[in-house]
Tab-separated table of C-alpha atoms in Angstrom:
chain	number	residue	atom	x	y	z
L	522	MET	CA	-96.757	-136.432	-116.151
L	523	THR	CA	-96.465	-138.958	-118.998
L	524	LEU	CA	-99.701	-139.598	-120.772
L	525	ARG	CA	-100.634	-142.987	-122.328
L	526	ILE	CA	-103.585	-144.476	-124.072
L	527	ASN	CA	-106.481	-145.560	-121.622
L	528	GLN	CA	-105.335	-143.197	-119.040
L	529	THR	CA	-107.847	-140.606	-117.961
L	530	ALA	CA	-107.399	-137.429	-119.835
L	531	PRO	CA	-106.243	-134.668	-117.385
L	532	ASP	CA	-109.152	-132.333	-116.472
L	533	PHE	CA	-108.652	-128.619	-116.443
L	534	THR	CA	-110.267	-125.330	-116.381
L	535	ALA	CA	-109.335	-122.760	-119.049
L	536	ALA	CA	-110.489	-119.546	-120.965
L	537	THR	CA	-111.416	-120.188	-124.422
L	538	THR	CA	-112.866	-118.053	-127.354
L	539	GLN	CA	-116.309	-119.305	-126.288
L	540	GLY	CA	-115.729	-118.584	-122.503
L	541	GLN	CA	-114.323	-120.543	-119.596
L	542	ILE	CA	-114.644	-124.324	-119.691
L	543	SER	CA	-114.083	-127.212	-117.357
L	544	PHE	CA	-112.765	-129.764	-119.911
L	545	HIS	CA	-114.472	-132.928	-118.637
L	546	ASP	CA	-117.765	-131.148	-118.251
L	547	TRP	CA	-117.418	-129.629	-121.735
L	548	ILE	CA	-116.887	-133.187	-123.153
L	549	GLY	CA	-119.942	-134.505	-121.554
L	550	ASP	CA	-121.386	-137.619	-123.195
L	551	SER	CA	-119.552	-136.754	-126.479
L	552	TRP	CA	-116.159	-137.853	-127.896
L	553	ALA	CA	-113.555	-135.115	-128.217
L	554	VAL	CA	-110.561	-134.169	-130.172
L	555	LEU	CA	-108.058	-131.848	-128.465
L	556	PHE	CA	-105.409	-130.593	-130.923
L	557	SER	CA	-102.600	-128.263	-130.042
L	558	HIS	CA	-100.402	-125.358	-131.635
L	559	PRO	CA	-97.108	-123.922	-130.716
L	560	LYS	CA	-98.132	-120.440	-131.469
L	561	ASN	CA	-100.743	-118.201	-133.202
L	562	PHE	CA	-100.029	-116.913	-136.675
L	563	THR	CA	-97.883	-119.869	-137.785
L	564	PRO	CA	-98.535	-120.955	-141.367
L	565	VAL	CA	-98.843	-124.684	-141.009
L	566	CYS	CA	-101.197	-124.376	-138.003
L	567	THR	CA	-103.263	-121.799	-139.899
L	568	THR	CA	-104.132	-124.271	-142.603
L	569	GLU	CA	-104.781	-126.954	-139.912
L	570	LEU	CA	-107.376	-125.127	-138.016
L	571	GLY	CA	-109.092	-124.233	-141.266
L	572	ALA	CA	-109.047	-127.902	-142.400
L	573	MET	CA	-110.586	-128.930	-139.134
L	574	ALA	CA	-113.302	-126.293	-139.505
L	575	GLY	CA	-114.123	-127.537	-142.926
L	576	LEU	CA	-114.672	-131.018	-141.434
L	577	ASP	CA	-117.082	-129.739	-138.666
L	578	GLU	CA	-120.182	-131.812	-140.160
L	579	GLU	CA	-118.062	-134.945	-140.234
L	580	PHE	CA	-117.048	-134.681	-136.584
L	581	LYS	CA	-120.654	-133.942	-135.573
L	582	LYS	CA	-121.874	-137.050	-137.308
L	583	ARG	CA	-119.636	-138.992	-135.090
L	584	ASN	CA	-120.696	-137.235	-131.947
L	585	VAL	CA	-117.191	-135.731	-131.598
L	586	LYS	CA	-116.447	-132.224	-130.200
L	587	VAL	CA	-113.491	-130.369	-131.347
L	588	ILE	CA	-111.358	-128.103	-129.465
L	589	GLY	CA	-108.008	-126.340	-130.228
L	590	ILE	CA	-105.463	-125.147	-128.001
L	591	SER	CA	-102.540	-122.587	-128.774
L	592	VAL	CA	-99.678	-121.297	-126.618
L	593	ASP	CA	-100.892	-117.723	-126.656
L	594	PRO	CA	-103.732	-115.564	-124.953
L	595	VAL	CA	-107.277	-115.910	-125.972
L	596	GLU	CA	-107.303	-112.203	-127.042
L	597	SER	CA	-104.928	-112.949	-129.939
L	598	HIS	CA	-107.127	-115.829	-131.222
L	599	ALA	CA	-109.755	-113.538	-132.711
L	600	GLN	CA	-107.426	-111.962	-135.222
L	601	TRP	CA	-105.942	-115.370	-136.003
L	602	LYS	CA	-109.419	-116.729	-136.687
L	603	GLN	CA	-109.743	-114.010	-139.293
L	604	ASP	CA	-106.386	-114.996	-141.020
L	605	ILE	CA	-107.691	-118.574	-141.087
L	606	LYS	CA	-110.854	-117.563	-142.924
L	607	THR	CA	-108.710	-115.620	-145.369
L	608	ALA	CA	-106.293	-118.465	-146.012
L	609	THR	CA	-108.654	-121.482	-146.017
L	610	GLY	CA	-112.289	-120.083	-146.491
L	611	PHE	CA	-113.572	-121.675	-143.369
L	612	ASN	CA	-114.734	-120.051	-140.113
L	613	VAL	CA	-113.400	-121.496	-136.864
L	614	GLU	CA	-116.598	-122.152	-134.820
L	615	TYR	CA	-115.023	-124.575	-132.349
L	616	PRO	CA	-113.528	-123.161	-129.231
L	617	LEU	CA	-109.710	-122.316	-129.063
L	618	ILE	CA	-108.078	-122.424	-125.556
L	619	GLY	CA	-105.698	-119.819	-124.546
L	620	ASP	CA	-102.659	-121.283	-122.804
L	621	LYS	CA	-100.729	-118.139	-122.084
L	622	GLU	CA	-99.230	-119.645	-118.824
L	623	LEU	CA	-98.504	-122.899	-120.513
L	624	LYS	CA	-100.504	-124.909	-117.905
L	625	VAL	CA	-102.495	-127.175	-120.308
L	626	ALA	CA	-99.361	-127.876	-122.492
L	627	LYS	CA	-97.477	-128.994	-119.386
L	628	LEU	CA	-100.503	-131.016	-118.087
L	629	TYR	CA	-100.661	-132.897	-121.424
L	630	ASP	CA	-96.925	-133.599	-121.371
L	631	MET	CA	-96.217	-131.367	-124.292
L	632	LEU	CA	-93.817	-129.019	-122.623
L	633	PRO	CA	-91.452	-129.822	-119.718
L	634	ASP	CA	-92.163	-128.348	-116.241
L	635	ASP	CA	-89.080	-126.095	-116.539
L	636	ALA	CA	-90.580	-124.271	-119.654
L	637	GLY	CA	-91.638	-121.303	-117.549
L	638	ASP	CA	-95.064	-119.969	-116.898
L	639	SER	CA	-95.627	-117.378	-119.738
L	640	SER	CA	-95.987	-117.593	-123.576
L	641	GLU	CA	-94.414	-114.056	-123.653
L	642	GLY	CA	-91.131	-114.092	-125.545
L	643	ARG	CA	-91.448	-117.787	-126.675
L	644	THR	CA	-90.986	-118.522	-130.245
L	645	PRO	CA	-92.778	-121.399	-132.151
L	646	ALA	CA	-89.517	-123.344	-132.023
L	647	ASP	CA	-89.542	-123.121	-128.291
L	648	ASN	CA	-93.073	-124.633	-128.392
L	649	ALA	CA	-92.255	-127.179	-131.178
L	650	THR	CA	-93.587	-130.177	-129.175
L	651	VAL	CA	-96.957	-128.561	-128.732
L	652	ARG	CA	-98.194	-130.380	-131.929
L	653	SER	CA	-100.173	-133.235	-130.452
L	654	VAL	CA	-103.733	-134.611	-131.195
L	655	TYR	CA	-105.621	-136.385	-128.500
L	656	VAL	CA	-108.796	-138.315	-129.162
L	657	ILE	CA	-110.758	-138.669	-125.937
L	658	GLY	CA	-113.864	-140.992	-125.230
L	659	PRO	CA	-117.023	-140.274	-123.426
L	660	ASP	CA	-115.520	-142.171	-120.557
L	661	LYS	CA	-112.817	-139.366	-120.455
L	662	LYS	CA	-110.128	-141.899	-121.347
L	663	ILE	CA	-107.372	-141.182	-123.952
L	664	LYS	CA	-107.990	-143.284	-126.916
L	665	LEU	CA	-105.233	-141.931	-129.421
L	666	ILE	CA	-102.267	-139.745	-129.332
L	667	LEU	CA	-100.568	-138.388	-132.408
L	668	THR	CA	-97.673	-135.928	-132.445
L	669	TYR	CA	-96.448	-134.296	-135.608
L	670	PRO	CA	-93.375	-132.094	-136.383
L	671	MET	CA	-93.939	-128.286	-137.014
L	672	THR	CA	-93.185	-128.759	-140.740
L	673	THR	CA	-95.682	-131.435	-141.491
L	674	GLY	CA	-99.355	-130.438	-141.560
L	675	ARG	CA	-101.736	-132.868	-139.891
L	676	ASN	CA	-104.064	-135.319	-141.899
L	677	PHE	CA	-107.425	-134.859	-140.490
L	678	ASP	CA	-108.982	-137.625	-142.705
L	679	GLU	CA	-106.747	-140.003	-140.960
L	680	ILE	CA	-108.033	-138.663	-137.608
L	681	LEU	CA	-111.559	-139.242	-138.779
L	682	ARG	CA	-110.507	-142.854	-139.956
L	683	THR	CA	-109.064	-143.555	-136.696
L	684	ILE	CA	-112.199	-142.349	-134.780
L	685	ASP	CA	-114.329	-144.575	-136.966
L	686	SER	CA	-112.159	-147.510	-136.039
L	687	ILE	CA	-112.174	-146.644	-132.319
L	688	GLN	CA	-115.874	-146.176	-132.181
L	689	LEU	CA	-116.585	-149.486	-134.140
L	690	THR	CA	-114.028	-151.494	-132.039
L	691	ALA	CA	-115.658	-150.073	-128.804
L	692	LYS	CA	-118.992	-151.555	-129.738
L	693	HIS	CA	-117.941	-154.946	-131.217
L	694	GLN	CA	-115.292	-157.474	-130.424
L	695	VAL	CA	-113.325	-156.657	-133.657
L	696	ALA	CA	-110.114	-154.909	-134.655
L	697	THR	CA	-109.223	-153.177	-137.891
L	698	PRO	CA	-106.418	-154.059	-140.207
L	699	ALA	CA	-103.827	-151.731	-141.803
L	700	ASN	CA	-105.263	-149.042	-143.932
L	701	TRP	CA	-108.887	-150.021	-142.944
L	702	LYS	CA	-111.613	-147.612	-143.887
L	703	GLN	CA	-115.475	-147.633	-143.404
L	704	GLY	CA	-116.970	-150.815	-145.145
L	705	ASP	CA	-113.784	-152.855	-145.354
L	706	ASP	CA	-113.477	-156.211	-143.589
L	707	VAL	CA	-112.494	-156.292	-140.005
L	708	ILE	CA	-110.486	-158.759	-137.738
L	709	ILE	CA	-112.260	-160.854	-135.079
L	710	THR	CA	-110.436	-160.549	-131.834
L	711	ALA	CA	-108.997	-163.563	-130.125
L	712	ALA	CA	-111.500	-163.302	-127.219
L	713	VAL	CA	-114.106	-164.549	-129.642
L	714	SER	CA	-114.246	-168.338	-130.267
L	715	ASN	CA	-114.988	-169.700	-133.734
L	716	GLU	CA	-118.392	-170.851	-132.469
L	717	ASP	CA	-119.341	-167.492	-131.165
L	718	ALA	CA	-117.768	-165.771	-134.155
L	719	VAL	CA	-120.511	-167.509	-136.289
L	720	LYS	CA	-123.275	-166.561	-133.905
L	721	ARG	CA	-122.082	-162.884	-133.890
L	722	PHE	CA	-120.950	-162.376	-137.470
L	723	GLY	CA	-122.635	-165.159	-139.439
L	724	SER	CA	-119.395	-166.133	-141.284
L	725	PHE	CA	-115.680	-165.515	-141.360
L	726	ASP	CA	-112.607	-166.346	-143.263
L	727	THR	CA	-109.505	-167.846	-141.411
L	728	VAL	CA	-106.405	-166.290	-143.103
L	729	LEU	CA	-104.146	-167.701	-140.363
L	730	PRO	CA	-105.038	-169.511	-137.103
L	731	TYR	CA	-104.769	-166.221	-135.164
L	732	LEU	CA	-106.106	-163.957	-138.143
L	733	ARG	CA	-109.872	-164.226	-138.829
L	734	LYS	CA	-111.656	-161.692	-140.981
L	735	THR	CA	-115.334	-160.853	-141.308
L	736	LYS	CA	-117.547	-158.159	-142.760
L	737	GLN	CA	-117.794	-154.968	-140.845
L	738	PRO	CA	-120.549	-155.337	-138.269
L	739	GLN	CA	-123.329	-152.663	-138.510
L	740	ALA	CA	-123.449	-150.019	-135.920
């Protein structure tokens, strides 16, 4: 199964460090970030889980739930959480999915169907493609997919930035330009006429016939 933006995120039931969940039910009316790891006790991933824990309040402000997944049993996650605390100073309080049978990794197109059905004997290199981040909306649609190599730690500030953009553009007929951040000007979409743009946004600048900028709308 190949996943694309605007497809419904595959639902699943899985064991986590906070008990068994049904993914869509767990998301509820919130947004969600599902981020994956090739194996427990790997150095880059250890820093990433700690960094995500350190941004807990930022995600809560945006009504975003965070959930991690690692191609290992839930039982080994507890010890890993202790290592993450030692390495980064942060407690991992969001749930971590155990994917010892590789079911979720396959469901989310991170491993091929012929990868087997057990995490036993698999190295991080065997699971190198289990390095994706999925942002999922309350409608259970995939809004963003990012995949990183094993040697490059993820930038969670960038993930927060993209969530800000996705949530803003879901409410208003605008888009965000390159390197946009909160408070910067936004782009008026082509679906909005000049007349309607004045009514909606008050004023705008025409940079090119197809590129009109205005102040960021308030939520």
